[in-house]
Amino acid sequence: MPVQVLGEILSIRKVGAYQAVTVVAPGIAELYRPGHFVAVQVGGPESSMLLRRAFAIYDVQSRGVYGGTVQFVFSVHGKGTEWLSHRKPQDKIDVVGPLGKPFRLPTTPVRATLVGGGYGSAPLLPLAVALRERGCTVDFVLGAGSADKLFGQLDAKRLAGVIAVTTDDGSAGERGRVSDVLPQVLERTNSDVVYACGPMAMLRAVTEIATARGITAQVAVEESMACGIGVCMTCVLPVRGEDDVTRMVRSCVEGPVFLGDRVRWDDVGTVPADALGAPTGGH
Amino acid sequence: MTELTVRRDVPAPRPRVDLSTRLAGRTFPNPVFTASGCAAAGQELDQFFDITELGGVVTKSIMLAPRSGRATPRMAETPSGMLNSIGLQGPGIDAFLDKDLAWLADRGARAVVSIAGGSVEDYTQLAQRLRGAPGLAMLEVNISCPNVEDRGQVFACDPRAASEVVSAVRKTMTPDIPVFAKLSPDVTDITAIARACVDAGADGLSVINTLLGMAIDTDTMRPVLAGVTGGLSGPAIRPVAVRCVWQVHQALPDVPILGMGGIRTGRDALEFVLAGASAVSVGTTVFGDPMAPVRVLAELAQALADRGFERFSDAVGLAHRPPEAALPEGPDPVGDPA
């Protein structure tokens, strides 16, 4: 069950092009599993920005003197994240979490490839730890626009068997996209499963590559959300259910982690005509 | 104004004010409700607070058939508000009765079921399906959703259309269930629509639905919302909502009003009550603050106590008194320590 807490910021630090915030949030760490996210109020109690900003959880500490902390990574996109970037230690922020459906973990020790785009790698690092605890071998493919937008490369190196890095401008690793190197990595490692987090186009490409090899991809999507708790119905995308029926599902509660081959990538942003309750011309 | 954040670990002591309110013959333990479309069917918010503590849970408008809603983007944040263009996504009345209303009844919540349709016949059938449903405390007839492609379908913009829908629902629903009509502020004279609804049998009025709005992305130079236009809600619309409640209460002082539109604090709620609302819905604020409904309830109780009220009902419409009129025994307009 998620909780809403007004927590003190312990630290806020710059990591490349991003910032990482650690906040005291008792009750969240205890329930956390990799893939969960938090929704953060921005602008203070009298803010004109009413909607929460959602961030994947990067790290939690459930013990220690602060009695439970949560760390998340963000990049400044607009006024809300701009406000957040100016917070100082001891400032308080209102955090709701843990939210969403986490990554499903394999029950047997398999080999897993984790693909992160930009700071989409943040939730994959604790996932790698959890996978290794289960005896899995973990490989990483990290990509970003440029070197400063790669996140968690050092952590990944420590955890991974194989690590491949790409940047659009060639400032780190190979020039190109994660989807350019992923097929070779999967071939080399003979991975059983793929996990990915990053931009929608990347998740789609990763799903296609995994599906072509006959393995499953679990992907954490980034849809724009207003509440993060399942009441506003803004973060929907078309997903095929086990009954083969396509529904417009909420990425905050039914996701953010989906089986990649269940997402109707061609139709994201639209309502496919065969979706349950799709307009029949009447509305 | 820094004491606005009451957290779940800080249960606010409730001052001794009789908060009960009567809405058309039915008594609710307190006047704070959720708002349609801002609380789904209660289950999500029940993770954050006990939803039976609220006067009522107003569910997202339900239609006869399952409905996918509109394409994304469905939302745009605006100053002190937001635009939404959900398009009445929902599971349809069958699944709603089986799962959502059944859960609310089990939970012991007072369900205010909001219904929406494309024709008078749709509304009649919905009322039929809901007749005698366990847990149903009240019906809210959404005749004012702006997110329908044919603006001609906004029944609340035409007194005759509004009247037909309300009359059909009132005739179909059992007399023990109050029927409220939800009004749109996007009309020249909201009191004319209000009167038409009441003449057609509405027991009360929900005031107001969202205002039709729009935002354009200046980078893509296209509308932000896939649905182009959307409903504006949040504190940005509060003065409009208070004005509408005031006008409707002035025109129809005996008709109970469920007031809503940008309520964020107990003081905001009190503003609606003083304008004439017998109960209030907390809507968009929930998206940013899931605990808001119970916080607003605690703050409203405190605000009433601070002003010397012993009964919530004594505050309803009190702002309509003549400037020179004496306050009833008890309430004290300058007794607010804040």
Short mmCIF file of C-alpha atoms in Angstrom, two decimals, chain B:
data_model
loop_
_atom_site.label_atom_id
_atom_site.label_comp_id
_atom_site.label_asym_id
_atom_site.label_seq_id
_atom_site.Cartn_x
_atom_site.Cartn_y
_atom_site.Cartn_z
CA MET B 1 -0.69 29.34 5.27
CA THR B 2 1.85 26.64 6.01
CA GLU B 3 -0.39 24.34 8.08
CA LEU B 4 -2.23 22.96 5.08
CA THR B 5 -0.59 19.58 5.04
CA VAL B 6 -2.15 17.12 7.45
CA ARG B 7 -0.56 13.74 6.88
CA ARG B 8 -1.96 10.28 7.53
CA ASP B 9 0.24 9.93 10.59
CA VAL B 10 -1.25 13.12 12.06
CA PRO B 11 -4.96 12.46 12.59
CA ALA B 12 -6.49 15.87 13.18
CA PRO B 13 -8.74 16.01 16.24
CA ARG B 14 -12.18 16.95 15.03
CA PRO B 15 -13.80 19.81 16.92
CA ARG B 16 -17.32 19.28 18.24
CA VAL B 17 -19.38 20.63 15.40
CA ASP B 18 -22.45 18.75 14.15
CA LEU B 19 -21.31 18.18 10.59
CA SER B 20 -24.31 16.24 9.38
CA THR B 21 -26.09 17.55 6.33
CA ARG B 22 -29.39 16.78 4.65
CA LEU B 23 -29.52 16.48 0.91
CA ALA B 24 -33.12 16.13 -0.27
CA GLY B 25 -34.37 13.94 2.54
CA ARG B 26 -31.20 11.91 2.99
CA THR B 27 -28.83 12.64 5.84
CA PHE B 28 -25.09 12.34 5.36
CA PRO B 29 -22.71 12.30 8.35
CA ASN B 30 -20.66 15.16 6.94
CA PRO B 31 -20.65 17.43 3.90
CA VAL B 32 -17.33 16.49 2.25
CA PHE B 33 -17.53 14.22 -0.81
CA THR B 34 -15.18 13.22 -3.58
CA ALA B 35 -15.86 14.62 -7.06
CA SER B 36 -16.88 12.63 -10.10
CA GLY B 37 -13.91 11.70 -12.27
CA CYS B 38 -11.40 12.54 -9.55
CA ALA B 39 -11.69 9.48 -7.33
CA ALA B 40 -12.44 6.58 -9.73
CA ALA B 41 -14.73 4.40 -7.60
CA GLY B 42 -13.01 4.96 -4.27
CA GLN B 43 -10.68 1.96 -4.06
CA GLU B 44 -7.48 3.80 -4.92
CA LEU B 45 -8.09 6.55 -2.35
CA ASP B 46 -9.06 4.02 0.31
CA GLN B 47 -5.37 3.07 0.39
CA PHE B 48 -4.62 6.52 1.77
CA PHE B 49 -7.55 7.12 4.11
CA ASP B 50 -10.76 5.43 5.20
CA ILE B 51 -13.24 6.51 2.52
CA THR B 52 -16.19 5.77 4.81
CA GLU B 53 -15.08 8.87 6.75
CA LEU B 54 -16.35 11.01 3.89
CA GLY B 55 -19.92 12.15 3.54
CA GLY B 56 -20.06 10.33 0.23
CA VAL B 57 -17.97 8.92 -2.59
CA VAL B 58 -18.98 10.35 -5.96
CA THR B 59 -17.94 7.86 -8.62
CA LYS B 60 -16.60 8.58 -12.10
CA SER B 61 -19.48 8.96 -14.56
CA ILE B 62 -20.60 5.56 -15.76
CA MET B 63 -22.18 4.85 -19.14
CA LEU B 64 -24.16 1.85 -20.38
CA ALA B 65 -21.37 0.25 -22.42
CA PRO B 66 -17.63 0.03 -21.77
CA ARG B 67 -15.90 3.07 -23.18
CA SER B 68 -12.26 3.52 -24.15
CA GLY B 69 -12.17 7.30 -23.78
CA ARG B 70 -10.08 9.55 -25.95
CA ALA B 71 -6.54 9.35 -27.28
CA THR B 72 -3.58 10.78 -25.37
CA PRO B 73 -2.41 13.39 -24.44
CA ARG B 74 -5.47 13.71 -22.22
CA MET B 75 -4.11 16.22 -19.76
CA ALA B 76 -2.41 19.60 -19.63
CA GLU B 77 -1.35 21.37 -16.47
CA THR B 78 -2.42 25.02 -16.45
CA PRO B 79 -1.92 27.78 -13.86
CA SER B 80 -3.63 26.56 -10.66
CA GLY B 81 -5.56 24.05 -12.69
CA MET B 82 -5.57 21.45 -15.39
CA LEU B 83 -7.32 20.59 -18.61
CA ASN B 84 -8.57 17.06 -19.06
CA SER B 85 -9.94 15.30 -22.05
CA ILE B 86 -10.53 11.77 -20.80
CA GLY B 87 -13.73 11.20 -22.74
CA LEU B 88 -15.65 9.28 -20.06
CA GLN B 89 -13.46 6.14 -20.11
CA GLY B 90 -15.15 3.45 -18.08
CA PRO B 91 -16.08 -0.22 -17.75
CA GLY B 92 -19.80 0.16 -18.49
CA ILE B 93 -22.70 -0.27 -16.06
CA ASP B 94 -22.54 -4.09 -15.78
CA ALA B 95 -18.94 -4.24 -14.65
CA PHE B 96 -19.51 -1.15 -12.50
CA LEU B 97 -22.39 -2.79 -10.61
CA ASP B 98 -20.52 -6.10 -10.21
CA LYS B 99 -17.19 -4.71 -9.13
CA ASP B 100 -17.16 -1.04 -8.20
CA LEU B 101 -20.53 -0.45 -6.57
CA ALA B 102 -20.42 -3.87 -4.91
CA TRP B 103 -17.06 -2.95 -3.40
CA LEU B 104 -18.33 0.43 -2.17
CA ALA B 105 -21.39 -1.24 -0.62
CA ASP B 106 -19.21 -3.87 1.08
CA ARG B 107 -16.91 -1.19 2.35
CA GLY B 108 -19.88 0.67 3.86
CA ALA B 109 -19.31 3.84 1.83
CA ARG B 110 -22.19 6.06 0.75
CA ALA B 111 -21.99 5.87 -3.03
CA VAL B 112 -23.12 8.81 -5.12
CA VAL B 113 -23.21 7.29 -8.59
CA SER B 114 -22.64 9.64 -11.48
CA ILE B 115 -24.26 8.59 -14.75
CA ALA B 116 -23.67 9.85 -18.29
CA GLY B 117 -25.28 9.03 -21.60
CA GLY B 118 -25.72 10.15 -25.16
CA SER B 119 -29.51 10.08 -25.14
CA VAL B 120 -32.47 10.29 -22.78
CA GLU B 121 -32.90 6.55 -23.29
CA ASP B 122 -29.31 5.89 -22.09
CA TYR B 123 -29.96 7.80 -18.87
CA THR B 124 -33.27 6.01 -18.31
CA GLN B 125 -31.64 2.61 -18.73
CA LEU B 126 -28.81 3.56 -16.39
CA ALA B 127 -31.29 4.64 -13.72
CA GLN B 128 -33.16 1.37 -14.25
CA ARG B 129 -30.02 -0.70 -13.75
CA LEU B 130 -29.20 1.23 -10.58
CA ARG B 131 -32.66 0.90 -9.01
CA GLY B 132 -32.35 -0.86 -5.68
CA ALA B 133 -28.58 -1.35 -6.03
CA PRO B 134 -27.00 -1.87 -2.60
CA GLY B 135 -24.76 0.97 -1.49
CA LEU B 136 -26.42 3.57 -3.70
CA ALA B 137 -27.07 6.70 -1.63
CA MET B 138 -27.64 9.27 -4.35
CA LEU B 139 -27.56 9.72 -8.10
CA GLU B 140 -25.67 12.50 -9.86
CA VAL B 141 -26.81 13.01 -13.44
CA ASN B 142 -23.85 14.23 -15.46
CA ILE B 143 -25.48 16.28 -18.19
CA SER B 144 -22.50 18.57 -18.53
CA CYS B 145 -19.37 16.65 -19.50
CA PRO B 146 -17.56 18.90 -21.98
CA ASN B 147 -15.60 16.00 -23.47
CA VAL B 148 -18.10 14.78 -25.99
CA GLU B 149 -17.43 15.37 -29.63
CA ASP B 150 -20.82 16.84 -30.34
CA ARG B 151 -21.25 19.88 -28.13
CA GLY B 152 -24.94 19.59 -28.93
CA GLN B 153 -24.90 16.57 -26.61
CA VAL B 154 -24.16 18.74 -23.61
CA PHE B 155 -27.67 18.53 -22.20
CA ALA B 156 -26.85 21.11 -19.53
CA CYS B 157 -26.51 23.82 -22.17
CA ASP B 158 -30.17 23.56 -23.15
CA PRO B 159 -33.02 23.83 -20.61
CA ARG B 160 -35.32 21.56 -22.57
CA ALA B 161 -32.75 18.80 -23.08
CA ALA B 162 -31.69 19.04 -19.43
CA SER B 163 -35.29 18.82 -18.34
CA GLU B 164 -35.99 15.71 -20.45
CA VAL B 165 -33.02 13.81 -19.04
CA VAL B 166 -33.70 14.76 -15.43
CA SER B 167 -37.38 13.98 -15.69
CA ALA B 168 -36.68 10.54 -17.19
CA VAL B 169 -34.16 9.68 -14.47
CA ARG B 170 -36.36 10.97 -11.65
CA LYS B 171 -39.32 8.91 -12.88
CA THR B 172 -37.18 5.80 -13.14
CA MET B 173 -35.25 6.00 -9.88
CA THR B 174 -36.93 5.04 -6.60
CA PRO B 175 -38.05 8.06 -4.54
CA ASP B 176 -35.69 7.30 -1.63
CA ILE B 177 -32.64 8.12 -3.80
CA PRO B 178 -32.01 11.85 -4.32
CA VAL B 179 -31.35 12.77 -7.94
CA PHE B 180 -28.92 15.64 -8.46
CA ALA B 181 -28.25 17.24 -11.84
CA LYS B 182 -24.69 18.40 -12.53
CA LEU B 183 -24.60 21.78 -14.20
CA SER B 184 -22.19 23.38 -16.63
CA PRO B 185 -20.91 26.90 -15.98
CA ASP B 186 -20.62 27.39 -19.75
CA VAL B 187 -24.09 28.89 -20.13
CA THR B 188 -25.43 32.43 -20.25
CA ASP B 189 -27.74 31.97 -17.25
CA ILE B 190 -27.05 28.99 -15.01
CA THR B 191 -30.21 29.69 -12.98
CA ALA B 192 -32.39 29.04 -16.05
CA ILE B 193 -30.90 25.54 -16.43
CA ALA B 194 -31.07 25.03 -12.66
CA ARG B 195 -34.76 25.90 -12.64
CA ALA B 196 -35.47 23.64 -15.62
CA CYS B 197 -33.80 20.71 -13.82
CA VAL B 198 -35.68 21.34 -10.57
CA ASP B 199 -38.99 21.73 -12.39
CA ALA B 200 -38.25 18.39 -14.07
CA GLY B 201 -37.88 16.74 -10.67
CA ALA B 202 -34.22 17.17 -9.68
CA ASP B 203 -33.93 16.98 -5.89
CA GLY B 204 -30.71 18.95 -5.92
CA LEU B 205 -27.96 20.37 -8.09
CA SER B 206 -24.24 19.70 -8.41
CA VAL B 207 -22.52 22.97 -9.24
CA ILE B 208 -20.23 23.08 -11.28
CA ASN B 209 -18.71 20.80 -13.92
CA THR B 210 -15.48 21.86 -15.67
CA LEU B 211 -15.25 24.84 -18.00
CA LEU B 212 -14.43 24.16 -21.63
CA GLY B 213 -10.83 25.22 -22.24
CA MET B 214 -7.87 24.73 -24.49
CA ALA B 215 -4.07 24.95 -24.54
CA ILE B 216 -1.70 25.16 -27.48
CA ASP B 217 1.86 23.85 -27.45
CA THR B 218 3.95 26.73 -28.77
CA ASP B 219 6.77 24.35 -29.80
CA THR B 220 4.70 21.95 -31.89
CA MET B 221 2.23 24.76 -32.63
CA ARG B 222 -0.62 22.30 -32.20
CA PRO B 223 -3.27 21.84 -29.49
CA VAL B 224 -1.79 20.08 -26.44
CA LEU B 225 -4.75 17.73 -26.00
CA ALA B 226 -5.49 14.98 -28.51
CA GLY B 227 -9.15 15.92 -28.05
CA VAL B 228 -8.23 19.57 -28.84
CA THR B 229 -10.50 21.03 -26.12
CA GLY B 230 -10.84 19.85 -22.54
CA GLY B 231 -12.44 20.58 -19.20
CA LEU B 232 -10.69 23.12 -16.98
CA SER B 233 -10.69 22.34 -13.25
CA GLY B 234 -8.76 23.21 -10.11
CA PRO B 235 -8.44 26.38 -8.00
CA ALA B 236 -8.29 28.46 -11.21
CA ILE B 237 -12.07 28.01 -11.59
CA ARG B 238 -13.02 28.48 -7.93
CA PRO B 239 -14.35 32.05 -8.23
CA VAL B 240 -16.53 30.97 -11.15
CA ALA B 241 -17.85 28.04 -9.15
CA VAL B 242 -18.57 30.16 -6.06
CA ARG B 243 -20.42 32.65 -8.26
CA CYS B 244 -22.52 29.84 -9.76
CA VAL B 245 -23.37 28.38 -6.35
CA TRP B 246 -24.31 31.87 -5.14
CA GLN B 247 -26.58 32.53 -8.13
CA VAL B 248 -28.28 29.14 -7.98
CA HIS B 249 -28.84 29.36 -4.22
CA GLN B 250 -30.22 32.87 -4.58
CA ALA B 251 -32.64 31.76 -7.29
CA LEU B 252 -33.63 28.47 -5.63
CA PRO B 253 -32.93 28.81 -1.89
CA ASP B 254 -34.70 25.57 -0.95
CA VAL B 255 -32.82 23.35 -3.39
CA PRO B 256 -29.77 21.60 -1.92
CA ILE B 257 -26.50 22.20 -3.74
CA LEU B 258 -23.44 19.97 -3.90
CA GLY B 259 -20.77 22.61 -4.57
CA MET B 260 -17.44 21.99 -6.28
CA GLY B 261 -14.73 23.66 -8.31
CA GLY B 262 -11.15 24.03 -7.11
CA ILE B 263 -11.61 23.28 -3.41
CA ARG B 264 -8.18 22.84 -1.88
CA THR B 265 -8.65 23.69 1.80
CA GLY B 266 -11.33 23.73 4.47
CA ARG B 267 -11.62 27.47 4.04
CA ASP B 268 -12.28 27.02 0.32
CA ALA B 269 -15.02 24.56 1.25
CA LEU B 270 -16.48 27.06 3.71
CA GLU B 271 -16.65 29.64 0.94
CA PHE B 272 -18.92 27.30 -1.06
CA VAL B 273 -21.04 26.59 2.02
CA LEU B 274 -21.51 30.28 2.78
CA ALA B 275 -22.50 30.77 -0.88
CA GLY B 276 -25.21 28.15 -0.45
CA ALA B 277 -23.77 24.65 -0.81
CA SER B 278 -25.11 22.00 1.57
CA ALA B 279 -22.17 19.73 0.72
CA VAL B 280 -18.95 19.99 -1.26
CA SER B 281 -16.87 17.78 -3.54
CA VAL B 282 -13.08 17.79 -3.48
CA GLY B 283 -11.92 17.02 -7.01
CA THR B 284 -8.75 17.95 -8.86
CA THR B 285 -6.87 18.63 -5.61
CA VAL B 286 -6.87 14.85 -5.01
CA PHE B 287 -4.48 14.35 -7.94
CA GLY B 288 -1.80 16.33 -6.15
CA ASP B 289 -2.84 15.36 -2.62
CA PRO B 290 -4.59 11.99 -2.21
CA MET B 291 -5.35 12.80 1.45
CA ALA B 292 -7.09 16.05 0.51
CA PRO B 293 -10.73 14.99 1.15
CA VAL B 294 -10.16 14.05 4.81
CA ARG B 295 -7.85 17.01 5.30
CA VAL B 296 -10.48 19.39 3.91
CA LEU B 297 -13.07 17.77 6.20
CA ALA B 298 -10.88 18.33 9.27
CA GLU B 299 -10.07 21.89 8.23
CA LEU B 300 -13.72 22.69 7.52
CA ALA B 301 -14.73 21.41 10.95
CA GLN B 302 -12.02 23.55 12.51
CA ALA B 303 -13.00 26.62 10.48
CA LEU B 304 -16.62 26.21 11.60
CA ALA B 305 -15.58 25.77 15.23
CA ASP B 306 -13.32 28.82 15.03
CA ARG B 307 -16.31 30.87 13.92
CA GLY B 308 -18.51 29.61 16.74
CA PHE B 309 -20.74 27.30 14.68
CA GLU B 310 -22.23 24.34 16.49
CA ARG B 311 -23.97 23.00 13.43
CA PHE B 312 -22.66 22.88 9.88
CA SER B 313 -26.16 23.49 8.52
CA ASP B 314 -26.24 26.95 10.16
CA ALA B 315 -23.48 28.10 7.81
CA VAL B 316 -25.22 27.09 4.57
CA GLY B 317 -25.99 30.19 2.51
CA LEU B 318 -25.05 32.54 5.35
CA ALA B 319 -23.26 34.96 3.01
CA HIS B 320 -26.65 35.81 1.49
CA ARG B 321 -27.81 37.64 4.65
CA PRO B 322 -28.26 41.41 4.25
CA PRO B 323 -25.13 43.37 5.20
CA GLU B 324 -26.80 44.83 8.28
CA ALA B 325 -28.38 41.57 9.45
CA ALA B 326 -27.28 40.17 12.79
CA LEU B 327 -25.67 36.74 12.78
CA PRO B 328 -27.60 33.95 14.49
CA GLU B 329 -26.58 33.10 18.04
CA GLY B 330 -23.12 31.56 18.04
CA PRO B 331 -21.30 32.31 14.77
CA ASP B 332 -18.75 35.06 15.02
CA PRO B 333 -17.30 36.46 11.81
CA VAL B 334 -14.25 37.91 13.51
CA GLY B 335 -13.55 34.92 15.73
CA ASP B 336 -11.05 33.36 13.35
CA PRO B 337 -7.67 33.25 15.05
CA ALA B 338 -5.92 32.60 11.71
#
